[in-house]
Amino acid sequence: QKEVEQNSGPLSVPEGAIASLNCTYSDRGSQSFFWYRQYSGKSPELIMFIYSNGDKEDGRFTAQLNKASQYVSLLIRDSQPSDSATYLCAVAQYNFNKFYFGSGTKLNVKP
Amino acid sequence: NAGVTQTPKFQVLKTGQSMTLQCAQDMNHNSMYWYRQDPGMGLRLIYYSASEGTTDKGEVPNGYNVSRLNKREFSLRLESAAPSQTSVYFCASSEATALAGGDEQFFGPGTRLTVL
């Protein structure tokens, strides 16, 4: 079982729609949760982090965390073609060397 | 600021050859990391350094060695390259001395390594 699971996609949504990206993790001791965006051939860049149950909003992005269900999601409102990328979920424990990335979900936003 | 820089950008090795991947950051960060990224596997942590003079193994350390030369530089060495080490290697840095609670990692541009 992988530490962090993501649907590889591709997830296709029309421009202006809401894109919903999901991630599950196996270790209940996980404390910090991150969403990175990676354009093809580029390095990952942080979009958001969350470590409390509930929602965290930043512009068009909302991260949702449910520790009881071991589930993290990222919502992108008003999706734009420029949002087309692979989105990586990352999970960390307080003990640093347990830091895991999912394999990523590829998002395509169609004009 | 250049952020995190990596050299080389591309490299082709033959099985058994050795090489060192270089990484430097100019953000005065305490922690530095080496990852590899393979298709369908996501990013996997090879080694990390929480501060100058310390290094620790990550998820996939076998076949690699690292050196935290100073606060700025963190190198990754392949002593005897194998085809299984064909991958894209990313170096990253973060401010904190331990990864806890929202510590953003800044990534370098990556090194694409092919081992024949």
Short mmCIF file of N, CA and C in Angstrom, two decimals, chain B residues 5-113:
data_model
loop_
_atom_site.label_atom_id
_atom_site.label_comp_id
_atom_site.label_asym_id
_atom_site.label_seq_id
_atom_site.Cartn_x
_atom_site.Cartn_y
_atom_site.Cartn_z
N THR B 5 19.61 26.16 -7.33
CA THR B 5 20.21 25.84 -8.62
C THR B 5 20.78 24.42 -8.58
N GLN B 6 20.75 23.76 -9.73
CA GLN B 6 21.26 22.40 -9.85
C GLN B 6 22.12 22.30 -11.10
N THR B 7 23.19 21.54 -10.99
CA THR B 7 23.99 21.21 -12.16
C THR B 7 24.38 19.75 -12.12
N PRO B 8 24.44 19.08 -13.26
CA PRO B 8 24.07 19.59 -14.59
C PRO B 8 22.56 19.50 -14.79
N LYS B 9 22.08 19.98 -15.91
CA LYS B 9 20.66 19.85 -16.24
C LYS B 9 20.37 18.49 -16.86
N PHE B 10 21.30 17.98 -17.62
CA PHE B 10 21.15 16.68 -18.27
C PHE B 10 22.47 15.91 -18.12
N GLN B 11 22.35 14.59 -18.04
CA GLN B 11 23.56 13.77 -17.97
C GLN B 11 23.23 12.37 -18.45
N VAL B 12 24.14 11.81 -19.26
CA VAL B 12 24.03 10.41 -19.67
C VAL B 12 25.26 9.68 -19.14
N LEU B 13 25.04 8.60 -18.45
CA LEU B 13 26.13 7.80 -17.89
C LEU B 13 26.03 6.36 -18.41
N LYS B 14 27.16 5.70 -18.38
CA LYS B 14 27.16 4.27 -18.63
C LYS B 14 27.10 3.54 -17.29
N THR B 15 26.57 2.35 -17.28
CA THR B 15 26.50 1.55 -16.06
C THR B 15 27.88 1.43 -15.43
N GLY B 16 27.93 1.71 -14.13
CA GLY B 16 29.18 1.61 -13.40
C GLY B 16 29.94 2.92 -13.26
N GLN B 17 29.60 3.91 -14.06
CA GLN B 17 30.25 5.21 -13.93
C GLN B 17 29.76 5.92 -12.68
N SER B 18 30.54 6.88 -12.24
CA SER B 18 30.14 7.67 -11.07
C SER B 18 29.95 9.12 -11.47
N MET B 19 29.18 9.82 -10.66
CA MET B 19 29.01 11.26 -10.89
C MET B 19 28.42 11.90 -9.64
N THR B 20 28.57 13.21 -9.59
CA THR B 20 28.03 13.98 -8.48
C THR B 20 27.10 15.05 -9.03
N LEU B 21 25.90 15.10 -8.47
CA LEU B 21 24.94 16.15 -8.79
C LEU B 21 25.10 17.27 -7.75
N GLN B 22 25.19 18.48 -8.25
CA GLN B 22 25.43 19.61 -7.37
C GLN B 22 24.14 20.41 -7.16
N CYS B 23 23.99 20.93 -5.95
CA CYS B 23 22.82 21.75 -5.62
C CYS B 23 23.28 22.88 -4.71
N ALA B 24 22.77 24.06 -4.97
CA ALA B 24 23.09 25.20 -4.11
C ALA B 24 21.85 26.08 -3.96
N GLN B 25 21.70 26.68 -2.77
CA GLN B 25 20.58 27.60 -2.54
C GLN B 25 21.13 28.88 -1.91
N ASP B 26 20.48 29.99 -2.28
CA ASP B 26 20.95 31.29 -1.77
C ASP B 26 19.90 31.95 -0.88
N MET B 27 19.04 31.15 -0.27
CA MET B 27 17.95 31.67 0.57
C MET B 27 18.26 31.52 2.06
N ASN B 28 19.47 31.12 2.38
CA ASN B 28 19.89 30.92 3.77
C ASN B 28 19.02 29.88 4.49
N HIS B 29 18.56 28.90 3.72
CA HIS B 29 17.72 27.85 4.31
C HIS B 29 18.55 26.86 5.10
N ASN B 30 17.92 26.30 6.14
CA ASN B 30 18.62 25.32 6.96
C ASN B 30 18.57 23.92 6.37
N SER B 31 17.43 23.55 5.82
CA SER B 31 17.23 22.17 5.37
C SER B 31 17.34 22.06 3.86
N MET B 32 17.93 20.95 3.43
CA MET B 32 18.04 20.66 2.00
C MET B 32 17.73 19.20 1.77
N TYR B 33 17.25 18.90 0.55
CA TYR B 33 16.71 17.56 0.25
C TYR B 33 17.08 17.14 -1.16
N TRP B 34 17.18 15.85 -1.36
CA TRP B 34 17.29 15.28 -2.69
C TRP B 34 16.14 14.30 -2.91
N TYR B 35 15.45 14.50 -4.06
CA TYR B 35 14.36 13.62 -4.47
C TYR B 35 14.67 13.04 -5.84
N ARG B 36 14.04 11.91 -6.13
CA ARG B 36 13.99 11.44 -7.50
C ARG B 36 12.53 11.31 -7.91
N GLN B 37 12.28 11.55 -9.19
CA GLN B 37 10.91 11.47 -9.69
C GLN B 37 10.88 10.55 -10.91
N ASP B 38 10.13 9.50 -10.79
CA ASP B 38 9.97 8.53 -11.87
C ASP B 38 8.51 8.51 -12.32
N PRO B 39 8.25 8.19 -13.58
CA PRO B 39 6.87 8.17 -14.08
C PRO B 39 5.99 7.27 -13.22
N GLY B 40 4.85 7.81 -12.79
CA GLY B 40 3.90 7.02 -12.01
C GLY B 40 4.29 6.79 -10.58
N MET B 41 5.44 7.33 -10.16
CA MET B 41 5.92 7.06 -8.79
C MET B 41 5.92 8.31 -7.92
N GLY B 42 5.73 9.44 -8.50
CA GLY B 42 5.79 10.65 -7.69
C GLY B 42 7.22 10.96 -7.26
N LEU B 43 7.36 11.87 -6.35
CA LEU B 43 8.66 12.25 -5.81
C LEU B 43 8.99 11.35 -4.62
N ARG B 44 10.19 10.82 -4.59
CA ARG B 44 10.63 10.01 -3.47
C ARG B 44 11.89 10.61 -2.87
N LEU B 45 11.90 10.73 -1.55
CA LEU B 45 13.00 11.36 -0.85
C LEU B 45 14.18 10.40 -0.77
N ILE B 46 15.35 10.86 -1.22
CA ILE B 46 16.55 10.04 -1.19
C ILE B 46 17.32 10.29 0.11
N TYR B 47 17.72 11.53 0.32
CA TYR B 47 18.40 11.96 1.52
C TYR B 47 17.96 13.38 1.84
N TYR B 48 18.15 13.75 3.09
CA TYR B 48 17.91 15.13 3.47
C TYR B 48 18.96 15.56 4.48
N SER B 49 19.04 16.88 4.66
CA SER B 49 19.96 17.46 5.62
C SER B 49 19.21 18.56 6.37
N ALA B 50 18.98 18.35 7.66
CA ALA B 50 18.21 19.31 8.44
C ALA B 50 19.04 20.52 8.85
N SER B 51 20.35 20.38 8.81
CA SER B 51 21.22 21.52 9.12
C SER B 51 22.61 21.19 8.59
N GLU B 52 23.44 22.22 8.53
CA GLU B 52 24.81 22.02 8.08
C GLU B 52 25.49 20.97 8.94
N GLY B 53 26.12 20.01 8.30
CA GLY B 53 26.85 18.98 9.02
C GLY B 53 26.06 17.74 9.36
N THR B 54 24.76 17.73 9.05
CA THR B 54 23.94 16.55 9.33
C THR B 54 23.26 16.07 8.06
N THR B 55 23.18 14.75 7.92
CA THR B 55 22.43 14.17 6.80
C THR B 55 21.70 12.93 7.32
N ASP B 56 20.57 12.63 6.68
CA ASP B 56 19.80 11.44 7.08
C ASP B 56 19.16 10.82 5.85
N LYS B 57 18.94 9.50 5.96
CA LYS B 57 18.34 8.77 4.86
C LYS B 57 16.86 9.06 4.74
N GLY B 58 16.40 9.08 3.51
CA GLY B 58 14.98 9.18 3.24
C GLY B 58 14.41 7.84 2.87
N GLU B 59 13.51 7.85 1.92
CA GLU B 59 12.78 6.63 1.54
C GLU B 59 13.60 5.69 0.66
N VAL B 60 14.45 6.24 -0.22
CA VAL B 60 15.18 5.40 -1.19
C VAL B 60 16.66 5.76 -1.23
N PRO B 61 17.43 5.53 -0.17
CA PRO B 61 18.83 5.98 -0.13
C PRO B 61 19.84 5.05 -0.80
N ASN B 62 19.46 3.81 -1.07
CA ASN B 62 20.44 2.83 -1.55
C ASN B 62 21.02 3.24 -2.89
N GLY B 63 22.36 3.19 -2.98
CA GLY B 63 23.06 3.53 -4.21
C GLY B 63 23.48 4.98 -4.29
N TYR B 64 23.19 5.75 -3.24
CA TYR B 64 23.50 7.18 -3.23
C TYR B 64 24.26 7.56 -1.96
N ASN B 65 25.05 8.62 -2.08
CA ASN B 65 25.66 9.26 -0.93
C ASN B 65 25.49 10.76 -1.07
N VAL B 66 25.51 11.44 0.05
CA VAL B 66 25.34 12.90 0.02
C VAL B 66 26.39 13.56 0.88
N SER B 67 26.59 14.84 0.58
CA SER B 67 27.48 15.68 1.38
C SER B 67 26.85 17.04 1.54
N ARG B 68 26.73 17.49 2.79
CA ARG B 68 26.30 18.88 3.03
C ARG B 68 27.58 19.67 3.25
N LEU B 69 28.06 20.25 2.16
CA LEU B 69 29.37 20.88 2.16
C LEU B 69 29.40 22.11 3.05
N ASN B 70 28.33 22.86 3.05
CA ASN B 70 28.18 24.06 3.87
C ASN B 70 26.69 24.36 3.88
N LYS B 71 26.30 25.50 4.39
CA LYS B 71 24.88 25.77 4.50
C LYS B 71 24.22 25.88 3.11
N ARG B 72 24.97 26.32 2.13
CA ARG B 72 24.43 26.59 0.80
C ARG B 72 24.35 25.35 -0.08
N GLU B 73 25.29 24.40 0.10
CA GLU B 73 25.47 23.36 -0.90
C GLU B 73 25.20 21.95 -0.37
N PHE B 74 24.55 21.15 -1.22
CA PHE B 74 24.20 19.78 -0.83
C PHE B 74 24.34 18.94 -2.09
N SER B 75 25.31 18.03 -2.10
CA SER B 75 25.58 17.26 -3.30
C SER B 75 25.12 15.82 -3.15
N LEU B 76 24.79 15.22 -4.28
CA LEU B 76 24.34 13.82 -4.34
C LEU B 76 25.29 13.05 -5.23
N ARG B 77 25.83 11.96 -4.73
CA ARG B 77 26.80 11.19 -5.51
C ARG B 77 26.28 9.79 -5.81
N LEU B 78 26.45 9.41 -7.07
CA LEU B 78 26.20 8.03 -7.48
C LEU B 78 27.56 7.39 -7.69
N GLU B 79 27.92 6.43 -6.88
CA GLU B 79 29.25 5.84 -6.95
C GLU B 79 29.39 4.88 -8.12
N SER B 80 28.35 4.11 -8.40
CA SER B 80 28.37 3.15 -9.50
C SER B 80 26.97 3.11 -10.09
N ALA B 81 26.77 3.94 -11.11
CA ALA B 81 25.43 4.13 -11.62
C ALA B 81 24.84 2.85 -12.21
N ALA B 82 23.53 2.70 -12.02
CA ALA B 82 22.79 1.56 -12.55
C ALA B 82 21.60 2.08 -13.36
N PRO B 83 21.14 1.30 -14.35
CA PRO B 83 19.98 1.75 -15.14
C PRO B 83 18.77 2.10 -14.29
N SER B 84 18.62 1.45 -13.13
CA SER B 84 17.49 1.74 -12.25
C SER B 84 17.55 3.15 -11.66
N GLN B 85 18.70 3.79 -11.80
CA GLN B 85 18.85 5.17 -11.30
C GLN B 85 18.53 6.22 -12.36
N THR B 86 18.11 5.77 -13.52
CA THR B 86 17.60 6.70 -14.53
C THR B 86 16.35 7.37 -13.97
N SER B 87 16.41 8.70 -13.92
CA SER B 87 15.33 9.42 -13.26
C SER B 87 15.54 10.92 -13.44
N VAL B 88 14.60 11.69 -12.94
CA VAL B 88 14.79 13.13 -12.80
C VAL B 88 15.04 13.40 -11.32
N TYR B 89 16.13 14.10 -11.04
CA TYR B 89 16.53 14.36 -9.66
C TYR B 89 16.27 15.83 -9.33
N PHE B 90 15.57 16.03 -8.23
CA PHE B 90 15.28 17.38 -7.76
C PHE B 90 15.94 17.61 -6.42
N CYS B 91 16.54 18.76 -6.30
CA CYS B 91 17.03 19.25 -5.02
C CYS B 91 16.02 20.27 -4.51
N ALA B 92 15.85 20.34 -3.21
CA ALA B 92 14.92 21.32 -2.62
C ALA B 92 15.52 21.85 -1.33
N SER B 93 15.01 22.99 -0.90
CA SER B 93 15.44 23.55 0.38
C SER B 93 14.25 24.14 1.11
N SER B 94 14.36 24.22 2.42
CA SER B 94 13.33 24.87 3.23
C SER B 94 13.98 25.55 4.42
N GLU B 95 13.24 26.47 5.00
CA GLU B 95 13.80 27.32 6.04
C GLU B 95 13.98 26.58 7.36
N ALA B 96 13.02 25.72 7.70
CA ALA B 96 13.00 25.12 9.02
C ALA B 96 14.08 24.07 9.19
N THR B 97 14.41 23.77 10.43
CA THR B 97 15.36 22.71 10.72
C THR B 97 14.69 21.37 10.81
N ALA B 98 13.38 21.35 10.87
CA ALA B 98 12.64 20.09 10.84
C ALA B 98 11.36 20.36 10.09
N LEU B 99 10.90 19.36 9.38
CA LEU B 99 9.70 19.55 8.57
C LEU B 99 8.50 19.36 9.46
N ALA B 100 7.86 20.44 9.84
CA ALA B 100 6.69 20.32 10.69
C ALA B 100 5.79 21.50 10.44
N GLY B 101 4.56 21.25 10.13
CA GLY B 101 3.58 22.31 10.09
C GLY B 101 3.78 23.36 9.04
N GLY B 102 3.68 23.00 7.79
CA GLY B 102 3.60 24.02 6.76
C GLY B 102 4.92 24.57 6.30
N ASP B 103 5.94 23.78 6.30
CA ASP B 103 7.23 24.24 5.84
C ASP B 103 7.32 24.08 4.33
N GLU B 104 7.37 25.17 3.62
CA GLU B 104 7.41 25.11 2.17
C GLU B 104 8.78 24.71 1.69
N GLN B 105 8.82 23.80 0.74
CA GLN B 105 10.06 23.42 0.09
C GLN B 105 10.14 24.11 -1.26
N PHE B 106 11.30 24.67 -1.56
CA PHE B 106 11.56 25.29 -2.84
C PHE B 106 12.43 24.35 -3.66
N PHE B 107 11.99 24.07 -4.87
CA PHE B 107 12.66 23.07 -5.69
C PHE B 107 13.56 23.71 -6.73
N GLY B 108 14.66 23.02 -7.03
CA GLY B 108 15.50 23.39 -8.14
C GLY B 108 14.89 22.91 -9.45
N PRO B 109 15.52 23.23 -10.58
CA PRO B 109 14.95 22.90 -11.90
C PRO B 109 15.07 21.43 -12.28
N GLY B 110 15.87 20.67 -11.56
CA GLY B 110 15.99 19.24 -11.83
C GLY B 110 17.17 18.88 -12.71
N THR B 111 17.60 17.63 -12.57
CA THR B 111 18.63 17.04 -13.42
C THR B 111 18.06 15.77 -14.02
N ARG B 112 18.07 15.70 -15.35
CA ARG B 112 17.58 14.50 -16.03
C ARG B 112 18.76 13.57 -16.28
N LEU B 113 18.75 12.45 -15.59
CA LEU B 113 19.86 11.50 -15.66
C LEU B 113 19.40 10.22 -16.36
#
